[in-house]
CSV table of C-alpha atoms in Angstrom, one decimal:
chain,number,residue,atom,x,y,z
V,189,UNK,CA,6.8,-29.7,41.3
V,190,UNK,CA,6.7,-26.0,42.2
V,191,UNK,CA,10.3,-25.6,41.1
V,192,UNK,CA,9.5,-27.1,37.7
V,193,UNK,CA,6.4,-24.9,37.3
V,194,UNK,CA,8.5,-21.8,38.1
V,195,UNK,CA,11.1,-22.8,35.5
V,196,UNK,CA,8.4,-23.3,32.9
V,197,UNK,CA,6.8,-19.9,33.7
V,198,UNK,CA,10.1,-18.2,33.6
V,199,UNK,CA,11.0,-19.7,30.1
V,200,UNK,CA,7.5,-18.6,28.8
V,201,UNK,CA,8.1,-15.1,30.1
V,202,UNK,CA,11.6,-14.9,28.4
V,203,UNK,CA,10.2,-16.3,25.2
V,204,UNK,CA,7.5,-13.7,25.1
V,205,UNK,CA,10.1,-11.0,25.0
V,206,UNK,CA,11.4,-12.3,21.7
V,207,UNK,CA,8.1,-13.1,20.1
V,208,UNK,CA,6.9,-10.7,17.4
V,209,UNK,CA,3.3,-9.9,18.0
V,210,UNK,CA,1.1,-9.3,14.9
V,211,UNK,CA,0.4,-5.6,14.4
V,212,UNK,CA,-1.4,-3.7,11.7
V,213,UNK,CA,1.6,-1.5,11.0
V,214,UNK,CA,4.3,0.6,12.6
V,215,UNK,CA,4.3,4.3,12.2
V,216,UNK,CA,7.3,5.0,9.9
V,217,UNK,CA,8.0,8.4,11.4
V,218,UNK,CA,8.7,6.9,14.8
V,219,UNK,CA,11.9,5.3,13.5
V,220,UNK,CA,13.3,7.7,11.0
V,221,UNK,CA,10.9,6.9,8.1
V,222,UNK,CA,8.4,9.0,6.2
V,223,UNK,CA,4.8,9.0,5.1
V,224,UNK,CA,5.8,10.6,1.8
V,225,UNK,CA,7.7,8.6,-0.7
V,226,UNK,CA,10.6,10.2,-2.7
V,227,UNK,CA,9.4,11.4,-6.1
V,228,UNK,CA,12.6,13.4,-6.7
V,229,UNK,CA,13.4,17.1,-6.4
V,230,UNK,CA,12.8,17.0,-2.7
V,231,UNK,CA,9.1,16.2,-2.8
V,232,UNK,CA,7.0,13.0,-2.4
V,233,UNK,CA,3.6,11.4,-2.8
V,234,UNK,CA,1.6,10.5,0.3
V,235,UNK,CA,1.4,6.9,1.4
V,236,UNK,CA,-2.3,7.3,1.9
V,237,UNK,CA,-3.5,3.7,2.1
V,238,UNK,CA,-2.1,1.0,4.3
V,239,UNK,CA,-3.1,-2.7,3.8
V,240,UNK,CA,-2.9,-4.0,7.4
V,241,UNK,CA,-0.3,-6.6,8.5
V,242,UNK,CA,-3.3,-8.2,10.2
V,243,UNK,CA,-4.8,-9.0,6.7
V,244,UNK,CA,-4.8,-12.6,5.5
V,245,UNK,CA,-1.2,-13.6,4.7
V,246,UNK,CA,-2.2,-14.6,1.1
V,247,UNK,CA,-2.9,-10.9,0.4
V,248,UNK,CA,0.4,-9.6,1.6
V,249,UNK,CA,2.7,-11.3,-1.0
V,250,UNK,CA,3.6,-9.7,-4.4
V,251,UNK,CA,1.3,-12.2,-6.1
V,252,UNK,CA,-1.3,-11.8,-3.4
V,253,UNK,CA,-1.5,-8.0,-3.7
V,254,UNK,CA,-1.7,-8.2,-7.5
V,255,UNK,CA,-4.6,-10.7,-7.3
V,256,UNK,CA,-6.4,-8.5,-4.7
V,257,UNK,CA,-5.8,-5.4,-6.8
V,258,UNK,CA,-7.5,-7.2,-9.7
V,259,UNK,CA,-10.5,-7.9,-7.5
V,260,UNK,CA,-10.9,-4.1,-6.8
V,261,UNK,CA,-10.3,-2.8,-10.4
V,262,UNK,CA,-6.5,-2.6,-10.8
V,263,UNK,CA,-3.9,-4.6,-12.6
V,264,UNK,CA,-0.3,-4.6,-13.9
V,265,UNK,CA,0.8,-1.8,-16.2
V,266,UNK,CA,-0.1,-1.8,-19.9
V,267,UNK,CA,1.7,-4.8,-21.5
V,268,UNK,CA,4.1,-4.7,-18.6
V,269,UNK,CA,5.8,-1.4,-19.6
V,270,UNK,CA,6.5,1.4,-17.2
V,271,UNK,CA,7.6,4.9,-18.1
V,272,UNK,CA,9.3,7.3,-15.6
V,273,UNK,CA,11.8,6.9,-12.9
V,274,UNK,CA,10.9,4.6,-9.9
V,275,UNK,CA,10.0,6.2,-6.7
V,276,UNK,CA,11.2,5.0,-3.3
V,277,UNK,CA,10.0,5.0,0.3
V,278,UNK,CA,11.5,4.7,3.8
V,279,UNK,CA,9.1,2.9,6.1
V,280,UNK,CA,11.2,3.2,9.2
V,281,UNK,CA,11.8,-0.6,9.3
V,282,UNK,CA,15.5,-0.5,8.9
V,283,UNK,CA,15.6,-1.1,5.1
V,284,UNK,CA,16.1,2.6,4.4
V,285,UNK,CA,15.0,3.9,1.0
V,286,UNK,CA,13.9,1.1,-1.4
V,287,UNK,CA,12.8,1.6,-5.0
V,288,UNK,CA,9.4,0.4,-6.2
V,289,UNK,CA,9.2,-2.7,-8.3
V,290,UNK,CA,5.6,-2.6,-9.5
V,291,UNK,CA,3.0,-0.1,-10.3
V,292,UNK,CA,-0.7,-1.0,-10.6
V,293,UNK,CA,-3.3,1.0,-12.5
V,294,UNK,CA,-7.1,1.1,-12.9
V,295,UNK,CA,-8.0,-1.6,-15.4
V,296,UNK,CA,-11.5,-0.5,-16.5
V,297,UNK,CA,-12.9,-4.1,-15.9
V,298,UNK,CA,-10.3,-5.7,-18.1
V,299,UNK,CA,-7.4,-6.9,-16.0
V,300,UNK,CA,-5.3,-7.9,-19.0
V,301,UNK,CA,-5.6,-4.9,-21.3
V,302,UNK,CA,-7.6,-2.3,-19.4
V,303,UNK,CA,-4.6,-0.5,-18.0
V,304,UNK,CA,-3.7,0.4,-21.5
V,305,UNK,CA,-6.9,2.5,-21.6
V,306,UNK,CA,-6.0,4.0,-18.3
V,307,UNK,CA,-2.6,5.1,-19.8
V,308,UNK,CA,-4.5,6.9,-22.5
V,309,UNK,CA,-7.4,8.5,-20.7
V,310,UNK,CA,-6.1,8.7,-17.2
V,311,UNK,CA,-7.5,7.2,-14.0
V,312,UNK,CA,-6.4,5.8,-10.7
V,313,UNK,CA,-3.1,4.1,-9.9
V,314,UNK,CA,-0.9,3.2,-7.0
V,315,UNK,CA,2.6,1.8,-6.5
V,316,UNK,CA,3.4,-1.3,-4.4
V,317,UNK,CA,6.3,-3.6,-4.0
V,318,UNK,CA,9.1,-4.3,-1.5
V,319,UNK,CA,9.5,-0.5,-1.2
V,320,UNK,CA,6.1,-0.4,0.3
V,321,UNK,CA,6.2,-3.6,2.3
V,322,UNK,CA,7.2,-2.9,5.9
V,323,UNK,CA,9.4,-5.9,6.6
V,324,UNK,CA,12.7,-4.7,7.9
V,325,UNK,CA,14.2,-6.1,11.1
V,326,UNK,CA,13.3,-2.9,13.0
V,327,UNK,CA,9.6,-2.9,12.2
V,328,UNK,CA,8.4,-6.0,10.6
V,329,UNK,CA,4.7,-5.7,10.4
V,330,UNK,CA,4.3,-7.0,6.8
V,331,UNK,CA,1.9,-4.1,6.1
V,332,UNK,CA,1.8,-2.7,2.6
V,333,UNK,CA,1.9,1.1,2.2
V,334,UNK,CA,0.4,2.4,-1.0
V,335,UNK,CA,0.7,5.8,-2.7
V,336,UNK,CA,-2.6,6.2,-4.4
V,337,UNK,CA,-3.6,9.0,-6.8
V,338,UNK,CA,-5.9,10.0,-9.7
V,339,UNK,CA,-4.1,11.1,-12.8
V,340,UNK,CA,-4.7,12.9,-16.1
V,341,UNK,CA,-4.5,11.3,-19.5
V,342,UNK,CA,-1.3,10.8,-21.5
V,343,UNK,CA,-1.8,14.1,-23.3
V,344,UNK,CA,-1.4,15.9,-19.9
V,345,UNK,CA,1.7,13.8,-19.1
V,346,UNK,CA,-0.1,11.7,-16.5
V,347,UNK,CA,0.2,14.5,-14.0
V,348,UNK,CA,-2.0,14.2,-10.9
V,349,UNK,CA,-5.4,15.9,-11.1
V,350,UNK,CA,-6.3,18.7,-8.6
V,351,UNK,CA,-7.0,17.0,-5.3
V,352,UNK,CA,-5.8,13.8,-6.9
V,353,UNK,CA,-4.3,12.2,-3.8
V,354,UNK,CA,-7.5,12.4,-1.8
V,355,UNK,CA,-9.6,11.5,-4.8
V,356,UNK,CA,-7.5,8.5,-5.8
V,357,UNK,CA,-7.5,7.2,-2.2
V,358,UNK,CA,-11.2,7.6,-1.8
V,359,UNK,CA,-11.9,5.8,-5.2
V,360,UNK,CA,-9.7,2.9,-4.3
V,361,UNK,CA,-11.3,2.5,-0.8
V,362,UNK,CA,-14.8,2.7,-2.2
V,363,UNK,CA,-13.9,-0.1,-4.7
V,364,UNK,CA,-12.3,-2.2,-1.9
V,365,UNK,CA,-14.7,-2.2,1.1
V,366,UNK,CA,-17.1,-5.0,1.5
V,367,UNK,CA,-16.9,-8.2,-0.5
V,368,UNK,CA,-15.0,-8.5,-3.8
V,369,UNK,CA,-13.6,-11.4,-5.8
V,370,UNK,CA,-11.3,-12.4,-8.6
V,371,UNK,CA,-10.7,-15.9,-10.0
V,372,UNK,CA,-12.7,-17.7,-7.3
V,373,UNK,CA,-11.0,-15.9,-4.4
V,374,UNK,CA,-13.3,-13.7,-2.3
V,375,UNK,CA,-12.1,-10.9,-0.1
V,376,UNK,CA,-13.7,-9.0,2.7
V,377,UNK,CA,-12.3,-5.6,3.3
V,378,UNK,CA,-13.0,-3.2,6.2
V,379,UNK,CA,-11.6,0.4,6.3
V,380,UNK,CA,-10.5,2.7,9.1
V,381,UNK,CA,-9.6,6.4,8.7
V,382,UNK,CA,-6.4,7.4,10.5
V,383,UNK,CA,-5.2,10.9,11.3
V,384,UNK,CA,-1.8,12.0,12.6
V,385,UNK,CA,0.3,10.0,10.2
V,386,UNK,CA,0.2,12.4,7.3
V,387,UNK,CA,0.3,16.1,7.8
V,388,UNK,CA,-2.5,17.9,6.0
V,389,UNK,CA,-1.6,20.5,3.4
V,390,UNK,CA,0.9,20.6,0.6
V,391,UNK,CA,4.3,21.0,2.3
V,392,UNK,CA,6.7,18.5,0.6
V,393,UNK,CA,4.0,17.0,-1.5
V,394,UNK,CA,4.6,16.3,-5.2
V,395,UNK,CA,3.0,18.9,-7.6
V,396,UNK,CA,2.1,21.1,-4.5
V,397,UNK,CA,-1.3,19.3,-4.2
V,398,UNK,CA,-2.7,19.6,-0.8
V,399,UNK,CA,-4.0,16.5,1.1
V,400,UNK,CA,-6.5,16.2,4.0
V,401,UNK,CA,-4.0,14.3,6.1
V,402,UNK,CA,-6.1,11.1,6.2
V,403,UNK,CA,-4.6,7.7,5.7
V,404,UNK,CA,-7.0,4.8,5.3
V,405,UNK,CA,-6.1,1.4,6.9
V,406,UNK,CA,-7.6,-1.6,5.0
V,407,UNK,CA,-7.8,-5.0,6.6
V,408,UNK,CA,-8.4,-7.6,4.0
V,409,UNK,CA,-9.5,-11.1,4.8
V,410,UNK,CA,-9.8,-14.0,2.4
V,411,UNK,CA,-13.1,-15.7,3.0
């Protein structure tokens, strides 16, 4: 009996070595990744919001993040059109640099056509897709890394406003925390400020706009 118990305990110990434990995210910079995406010309935009891999699984899919985005005031781009070259990110998960496949914009309380207004008058937006999903074999947290910013209107070429990365992040977080809902799905979101992932300042940042170095971790639970 003691021999059998020893064998079982040994198998459990071996199994634990190969079991991926749920984590909120892995720091991209610890495995050759970056906390700035690639916006071209050697600069990037800060990945300043992370949706935790410990969030409800229904939030972390492409459809799930779109549905959640619509609960906090964002939606797909105006009539599905996107102008500008895609950006890419390397999350240190073994996937290397991967292009974005979706960009979500502030919808002004109309998730079907409101982003058309955002395209005209400016507002908040962020990019998400596989490029921001940390799911490679070297760091598979499932977390979503978002590049959030506040931008000018179309007449200013949709450039980022002064302090637009901090402002965009803060506006998104303010809209997200607490209880939100969309189409009969209710979300509970808690936020945690993280330092040490992004370097404060403007070195390497697109448009030379300084950031405060804070990344916000959102844990989203479907209730």
